[in-house]
mmCIF file of C-alpha atoms in Angstrom:
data_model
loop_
_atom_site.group_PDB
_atom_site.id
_atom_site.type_symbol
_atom_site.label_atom_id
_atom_site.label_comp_id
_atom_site.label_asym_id
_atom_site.label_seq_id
_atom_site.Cartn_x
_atom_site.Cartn_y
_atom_site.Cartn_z
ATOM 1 C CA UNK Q 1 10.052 -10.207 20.840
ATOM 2 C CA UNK Q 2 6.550 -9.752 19.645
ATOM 3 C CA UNK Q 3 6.857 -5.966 18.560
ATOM 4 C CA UNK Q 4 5.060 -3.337 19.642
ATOM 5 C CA UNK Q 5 1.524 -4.156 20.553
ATOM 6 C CA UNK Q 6 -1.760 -1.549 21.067
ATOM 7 C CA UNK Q 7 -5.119 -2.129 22.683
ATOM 8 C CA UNK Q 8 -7.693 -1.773 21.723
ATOM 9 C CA UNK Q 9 -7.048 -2.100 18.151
ATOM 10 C CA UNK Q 10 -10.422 -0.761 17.812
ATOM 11 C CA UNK Q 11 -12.799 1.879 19.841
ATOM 12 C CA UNK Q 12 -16.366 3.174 19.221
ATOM 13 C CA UNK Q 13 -17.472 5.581 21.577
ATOM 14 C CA UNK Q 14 -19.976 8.427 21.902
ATOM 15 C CA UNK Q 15 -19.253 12.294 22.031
ATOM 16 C CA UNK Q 16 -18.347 13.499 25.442
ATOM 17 C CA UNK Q 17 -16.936 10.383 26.594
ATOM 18 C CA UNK Q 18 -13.535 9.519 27.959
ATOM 19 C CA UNK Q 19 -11.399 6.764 26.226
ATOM 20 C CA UNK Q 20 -7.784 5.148 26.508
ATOM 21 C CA UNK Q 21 -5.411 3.651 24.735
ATOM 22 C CA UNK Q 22 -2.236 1.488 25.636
ATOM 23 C CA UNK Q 23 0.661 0.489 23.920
ATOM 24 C CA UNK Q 24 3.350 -1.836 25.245
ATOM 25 C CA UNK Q 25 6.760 -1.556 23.121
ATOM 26 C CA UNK Q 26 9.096 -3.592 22.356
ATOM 27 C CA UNK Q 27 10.675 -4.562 25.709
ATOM 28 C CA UNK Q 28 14.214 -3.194 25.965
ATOM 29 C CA UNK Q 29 13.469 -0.019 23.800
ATOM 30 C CA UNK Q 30 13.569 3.137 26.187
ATOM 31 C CA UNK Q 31 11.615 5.314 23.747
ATOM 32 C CA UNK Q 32 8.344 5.544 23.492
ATOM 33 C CA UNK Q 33 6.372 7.382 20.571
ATOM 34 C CA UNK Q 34 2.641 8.709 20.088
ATOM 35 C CA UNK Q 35 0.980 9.424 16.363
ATOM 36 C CA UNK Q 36 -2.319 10.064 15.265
ATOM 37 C CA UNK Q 37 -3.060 9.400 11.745
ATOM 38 C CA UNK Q 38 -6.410 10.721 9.649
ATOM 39 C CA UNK Q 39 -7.625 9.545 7.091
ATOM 40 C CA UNK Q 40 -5.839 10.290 3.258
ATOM 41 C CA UNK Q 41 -2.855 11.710 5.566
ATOM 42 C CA UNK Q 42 0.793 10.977 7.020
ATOM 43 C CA UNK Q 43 1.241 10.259 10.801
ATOM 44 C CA UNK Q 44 1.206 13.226 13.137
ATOM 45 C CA UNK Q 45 3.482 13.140 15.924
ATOM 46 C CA UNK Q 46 1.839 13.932 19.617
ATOM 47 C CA UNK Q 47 4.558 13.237 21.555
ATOM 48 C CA UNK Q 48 7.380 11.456 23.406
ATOM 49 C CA UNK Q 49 8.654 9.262 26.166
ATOM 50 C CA UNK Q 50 12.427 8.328 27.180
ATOM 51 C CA UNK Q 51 12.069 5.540 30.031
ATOM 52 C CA UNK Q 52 9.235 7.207 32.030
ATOM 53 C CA UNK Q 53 9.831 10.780 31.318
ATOM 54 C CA UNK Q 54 7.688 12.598 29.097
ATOM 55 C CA UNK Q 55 10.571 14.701 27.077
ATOM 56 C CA UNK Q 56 7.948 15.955 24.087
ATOM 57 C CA UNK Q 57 4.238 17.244 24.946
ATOM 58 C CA UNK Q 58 4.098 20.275 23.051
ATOM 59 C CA UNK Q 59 2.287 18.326 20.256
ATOM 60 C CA UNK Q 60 -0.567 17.135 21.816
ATOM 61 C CA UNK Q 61 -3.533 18.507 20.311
ATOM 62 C CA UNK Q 62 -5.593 19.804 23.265
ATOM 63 C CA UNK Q 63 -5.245 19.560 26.870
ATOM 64 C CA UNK Q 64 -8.222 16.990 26.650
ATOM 65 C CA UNK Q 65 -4.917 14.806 25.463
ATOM 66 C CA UNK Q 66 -2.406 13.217 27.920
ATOM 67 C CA UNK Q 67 -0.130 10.184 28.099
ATOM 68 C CA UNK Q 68 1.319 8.435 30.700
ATOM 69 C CA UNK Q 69 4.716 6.360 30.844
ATOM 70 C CA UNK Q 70 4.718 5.409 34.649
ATOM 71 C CA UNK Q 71 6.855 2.975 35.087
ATOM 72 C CA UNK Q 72 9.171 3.490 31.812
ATOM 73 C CA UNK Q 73 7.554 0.466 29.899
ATOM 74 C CA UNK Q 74 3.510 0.703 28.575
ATOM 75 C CA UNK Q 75 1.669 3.786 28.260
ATOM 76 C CA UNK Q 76 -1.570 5.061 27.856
ATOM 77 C CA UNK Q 77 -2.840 7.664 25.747
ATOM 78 C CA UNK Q 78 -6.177 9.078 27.264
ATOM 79 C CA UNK Q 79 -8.465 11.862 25.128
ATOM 80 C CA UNK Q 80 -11.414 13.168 27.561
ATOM 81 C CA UNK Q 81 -14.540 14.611 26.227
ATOM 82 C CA UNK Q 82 -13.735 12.941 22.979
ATOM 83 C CA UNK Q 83 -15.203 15.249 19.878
ATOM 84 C CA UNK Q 84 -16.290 13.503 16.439
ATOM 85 C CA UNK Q 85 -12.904 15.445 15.560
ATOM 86 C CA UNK Q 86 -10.712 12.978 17.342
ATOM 87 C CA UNK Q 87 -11.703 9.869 14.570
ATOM 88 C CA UNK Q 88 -8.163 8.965 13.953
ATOM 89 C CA UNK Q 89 -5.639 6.016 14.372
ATOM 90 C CA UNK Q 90 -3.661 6.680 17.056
ATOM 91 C CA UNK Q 91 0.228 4.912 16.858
ATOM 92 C CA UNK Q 92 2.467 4.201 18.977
ATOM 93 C CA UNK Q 93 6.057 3.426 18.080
ATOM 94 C CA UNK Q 94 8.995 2.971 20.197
ATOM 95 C CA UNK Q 95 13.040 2.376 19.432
ATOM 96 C CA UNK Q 96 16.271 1.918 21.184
ATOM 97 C CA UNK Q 97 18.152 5.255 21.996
ATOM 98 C CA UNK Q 98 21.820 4.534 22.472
ATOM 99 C CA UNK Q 99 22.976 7.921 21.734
ATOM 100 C CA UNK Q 100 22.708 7.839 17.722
ATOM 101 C CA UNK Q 101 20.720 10.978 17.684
ATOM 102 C CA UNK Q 102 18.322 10.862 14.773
ATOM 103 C CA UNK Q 103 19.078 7.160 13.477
ATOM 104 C CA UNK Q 104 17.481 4.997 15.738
ATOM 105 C CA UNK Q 105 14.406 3.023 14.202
ATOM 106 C CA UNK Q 106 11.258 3.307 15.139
ATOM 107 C CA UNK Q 107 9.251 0.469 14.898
ATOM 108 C CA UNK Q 108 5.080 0.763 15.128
ATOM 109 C CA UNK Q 109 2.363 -0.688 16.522
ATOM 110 C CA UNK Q 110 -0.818 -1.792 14.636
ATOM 111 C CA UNK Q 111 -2.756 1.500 15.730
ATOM 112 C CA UNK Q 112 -5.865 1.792 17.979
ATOM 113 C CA UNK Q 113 -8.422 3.033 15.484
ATOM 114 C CA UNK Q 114 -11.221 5.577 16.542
ATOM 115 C CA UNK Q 115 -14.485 6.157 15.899
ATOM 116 C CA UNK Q 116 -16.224 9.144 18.115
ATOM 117 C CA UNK Q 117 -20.321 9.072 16.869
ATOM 118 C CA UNK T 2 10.586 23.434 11.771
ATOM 119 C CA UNK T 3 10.512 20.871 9.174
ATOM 120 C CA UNK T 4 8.188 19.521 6.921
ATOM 121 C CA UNK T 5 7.928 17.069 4.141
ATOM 122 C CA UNK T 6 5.913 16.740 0.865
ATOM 123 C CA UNK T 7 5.288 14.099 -1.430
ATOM 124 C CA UNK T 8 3.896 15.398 -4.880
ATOM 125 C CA UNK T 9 1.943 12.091 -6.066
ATOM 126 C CA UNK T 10 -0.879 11.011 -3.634
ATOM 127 C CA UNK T 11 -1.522 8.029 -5.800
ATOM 128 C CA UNK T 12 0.663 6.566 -8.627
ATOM 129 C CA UNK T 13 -0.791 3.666 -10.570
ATOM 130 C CA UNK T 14 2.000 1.422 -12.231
ATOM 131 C CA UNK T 15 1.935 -1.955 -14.130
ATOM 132 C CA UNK T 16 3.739 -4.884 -13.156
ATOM 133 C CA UNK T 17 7.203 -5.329 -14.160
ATOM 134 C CA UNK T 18 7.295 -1.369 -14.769
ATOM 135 C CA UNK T 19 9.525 0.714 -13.109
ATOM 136 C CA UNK T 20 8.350 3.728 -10.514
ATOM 137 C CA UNK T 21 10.345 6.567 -8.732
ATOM 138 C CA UNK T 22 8.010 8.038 -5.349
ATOM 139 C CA UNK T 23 9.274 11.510 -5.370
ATOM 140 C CA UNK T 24 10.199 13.000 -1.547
ATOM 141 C CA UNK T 25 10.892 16.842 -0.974
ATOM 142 C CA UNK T 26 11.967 18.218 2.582
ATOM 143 C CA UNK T 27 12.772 21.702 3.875
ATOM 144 C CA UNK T 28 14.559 21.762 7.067
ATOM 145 C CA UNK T 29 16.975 24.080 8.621
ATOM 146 C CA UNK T 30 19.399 21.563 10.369
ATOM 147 C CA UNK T 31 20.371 18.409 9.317
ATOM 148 C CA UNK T 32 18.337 15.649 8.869
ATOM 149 C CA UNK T 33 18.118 12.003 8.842
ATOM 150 C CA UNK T 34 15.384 10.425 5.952
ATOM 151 C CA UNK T 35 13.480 7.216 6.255
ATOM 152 C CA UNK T 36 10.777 5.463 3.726
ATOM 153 C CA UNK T 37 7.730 3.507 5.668
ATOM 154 C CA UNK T 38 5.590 1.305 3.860
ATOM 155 C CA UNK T 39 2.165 0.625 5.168
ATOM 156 C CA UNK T 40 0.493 -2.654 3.657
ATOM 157 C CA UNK T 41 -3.022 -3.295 3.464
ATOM 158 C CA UNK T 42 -3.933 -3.867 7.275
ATOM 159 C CA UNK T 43 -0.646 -3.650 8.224
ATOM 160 C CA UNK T 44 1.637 -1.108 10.665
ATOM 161 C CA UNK T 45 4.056 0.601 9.596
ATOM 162 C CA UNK T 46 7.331 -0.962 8.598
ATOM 163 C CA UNK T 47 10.948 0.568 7.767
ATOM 164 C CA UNK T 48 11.598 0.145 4.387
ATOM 165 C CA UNK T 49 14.976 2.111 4.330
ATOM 166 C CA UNK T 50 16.608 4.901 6.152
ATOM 167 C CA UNK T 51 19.607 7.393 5.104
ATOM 168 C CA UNK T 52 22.013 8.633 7.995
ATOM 169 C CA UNK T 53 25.131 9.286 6.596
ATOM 170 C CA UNK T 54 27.888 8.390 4.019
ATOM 171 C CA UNK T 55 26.756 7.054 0.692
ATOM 172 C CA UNK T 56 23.727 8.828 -0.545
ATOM 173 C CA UNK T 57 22.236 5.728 -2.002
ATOM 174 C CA UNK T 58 20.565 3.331 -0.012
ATOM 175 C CA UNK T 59 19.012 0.192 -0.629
ATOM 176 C CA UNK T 60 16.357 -2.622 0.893
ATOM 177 C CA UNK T 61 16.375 -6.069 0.242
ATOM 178 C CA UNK T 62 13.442 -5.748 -2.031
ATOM 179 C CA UNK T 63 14.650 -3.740 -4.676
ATOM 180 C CA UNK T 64 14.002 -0.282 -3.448
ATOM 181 C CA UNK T 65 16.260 2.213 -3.332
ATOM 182 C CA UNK T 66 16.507 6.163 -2.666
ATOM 183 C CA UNK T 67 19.199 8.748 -2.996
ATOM 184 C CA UNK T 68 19.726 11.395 -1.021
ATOM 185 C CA UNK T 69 19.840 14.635 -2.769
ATOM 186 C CA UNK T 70 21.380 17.941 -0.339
ATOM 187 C CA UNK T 71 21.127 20.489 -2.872
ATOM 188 C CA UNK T 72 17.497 19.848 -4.301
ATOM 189 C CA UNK T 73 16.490 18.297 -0.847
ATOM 190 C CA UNK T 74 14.994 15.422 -2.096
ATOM 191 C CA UNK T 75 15.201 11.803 -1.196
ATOM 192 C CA UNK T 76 13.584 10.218 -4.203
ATOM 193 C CA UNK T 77 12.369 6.093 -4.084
ATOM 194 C CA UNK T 78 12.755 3.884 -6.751
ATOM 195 C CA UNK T 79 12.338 0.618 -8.524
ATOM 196 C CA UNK T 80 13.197 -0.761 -11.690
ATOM 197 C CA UNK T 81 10.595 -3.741 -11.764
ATOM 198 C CA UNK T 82 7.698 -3.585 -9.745
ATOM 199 C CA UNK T 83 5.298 -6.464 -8.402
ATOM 200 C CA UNK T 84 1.371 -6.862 -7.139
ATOM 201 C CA UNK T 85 3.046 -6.780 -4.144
ATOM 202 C CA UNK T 86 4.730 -3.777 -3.960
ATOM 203 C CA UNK T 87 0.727 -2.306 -4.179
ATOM 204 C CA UNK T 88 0.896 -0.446 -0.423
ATOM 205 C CA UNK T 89 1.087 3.326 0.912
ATOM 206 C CA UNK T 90 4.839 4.728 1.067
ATOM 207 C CA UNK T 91 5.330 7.474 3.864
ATOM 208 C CA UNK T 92 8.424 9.568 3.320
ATOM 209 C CA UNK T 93 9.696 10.831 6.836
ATOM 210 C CA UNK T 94 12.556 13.181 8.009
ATOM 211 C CA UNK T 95 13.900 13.630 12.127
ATOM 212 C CA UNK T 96 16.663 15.601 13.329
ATOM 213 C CA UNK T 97 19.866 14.758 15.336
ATOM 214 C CA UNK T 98 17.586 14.621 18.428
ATOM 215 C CA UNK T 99 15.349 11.922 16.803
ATOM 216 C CA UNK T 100 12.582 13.188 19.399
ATOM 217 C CA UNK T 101 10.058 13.157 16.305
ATOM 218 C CA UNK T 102 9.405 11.471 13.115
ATOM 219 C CA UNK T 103 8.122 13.849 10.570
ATOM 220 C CA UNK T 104 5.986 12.678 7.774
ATOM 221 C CA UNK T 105 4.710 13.363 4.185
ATOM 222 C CA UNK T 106 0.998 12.624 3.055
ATOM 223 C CA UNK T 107 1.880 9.374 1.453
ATOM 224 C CA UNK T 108 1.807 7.994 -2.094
ATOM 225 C CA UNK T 109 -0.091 5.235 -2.807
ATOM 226 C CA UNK T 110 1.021 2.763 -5.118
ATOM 227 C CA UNK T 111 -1.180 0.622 -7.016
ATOM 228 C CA UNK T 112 0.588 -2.309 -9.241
ATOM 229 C CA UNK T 113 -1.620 -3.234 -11.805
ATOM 230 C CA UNK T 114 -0.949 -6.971 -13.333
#
């Protein structure tokens, strides 16, 4: 188990331009988070997978914003027409839902950081 | 809707001192509470987590936080602090769904030697 895992752990890209993220969790976890986090703040919740189904969108920021879960293991997160705005870290967490409501752990990635020039 | 706010943004401590990270919540259902430290360059780890029974709850490094219903607060604390306690603390609430993590601005904590 090498936790959860994000790539790239660092982007640079121009105004107007499309990027995405993925993040592959932990490998038996069914749950499947996205955050954002500025700078000098908490992380924002965007929203969530169980297996592949997206249960949470609501969150999402814009409809530039969308995440995929295909197959119920990675995802991407993809932001078109990126805005100098969007500079955040983006997280991704997952955990292990076995019917514990609220307690299951979430554990984190390292974050994909940001930068939109 | 919940939310949660954490009064000191940074909280500069000496070593061996002790330091309490105040937590305050507002939520209309019930909640479970979780403290994440972030190190320097680091994710986000679990530090502790209250879901039910005693309202004091402990890591294996000394912190600990009680859970407070009637002044919704879930306060952290430690009696002794080290340089490497020196990190970002996120206070964070979910419901029973646990669809969502909600979290507070963070405190940072800077141990001083």
């Amino acid at each position: 188990d090498t936790g959860v895992s994000q790539n790239p752990r660092h982007k640079i890209t121009k105004r107007g331009q499309n990027v995405t993220f993925r993040c592959d969790p932990i490998s038996e976890h069914n749950r499947l988070y996205w955050y954002r986090q500025t700078l000098g703040q908490g992380p924002e919740f965007l929203t969530y997978f169980q297996n592949e189904a997206q249960l949470e969108k609501s969150r999402l920021l814009s409809d530039r914003f969308s995440a995929e879960r295909p197959k119920g293991s990675f995802s991407t997160l993809e932001i078109q027409r990126t805005e100098q705005g969007d500079s955040a870290m983006y997280l991704c967490a997952s955990s292990l839902s076995r019917g514990q409501g609220g307690g299951n752990e979430q554990f984190f990635g390292p974050g994909t950081r940001l930068t939109v020039l | 809707a919940q939310s949660v706010t954490q009064l000191d943004s940074q909280v500069p401590v000496f070593e061996e001192a002790p330091v309490e990270l105040r937590c305050n919540y507002s939520s209309s259902v019930s909640v479970y509470l979780f403290w994440y430290v972030q190190y320097p360059n680091q994710g986000l780890q679990l530090l502790l987590k209250y879901l039910s029974g005693s309202t004091l709850v402990e890591s294996i490094n000394g912190f600990e936080a009680e859970f407070n219903k009637s002044q919704t607060s879930f306060h952290l604390r430690k009696p002794s602090v080290h340089i490497i306690d020196t990190a970002e603390y996120f206070c964070a609430v979910t419901n029973n769904a646990g669809n969502m993590l909600t979290f507070g601005g963070g405190t940072r904590l800077m141990v001083k030697p």
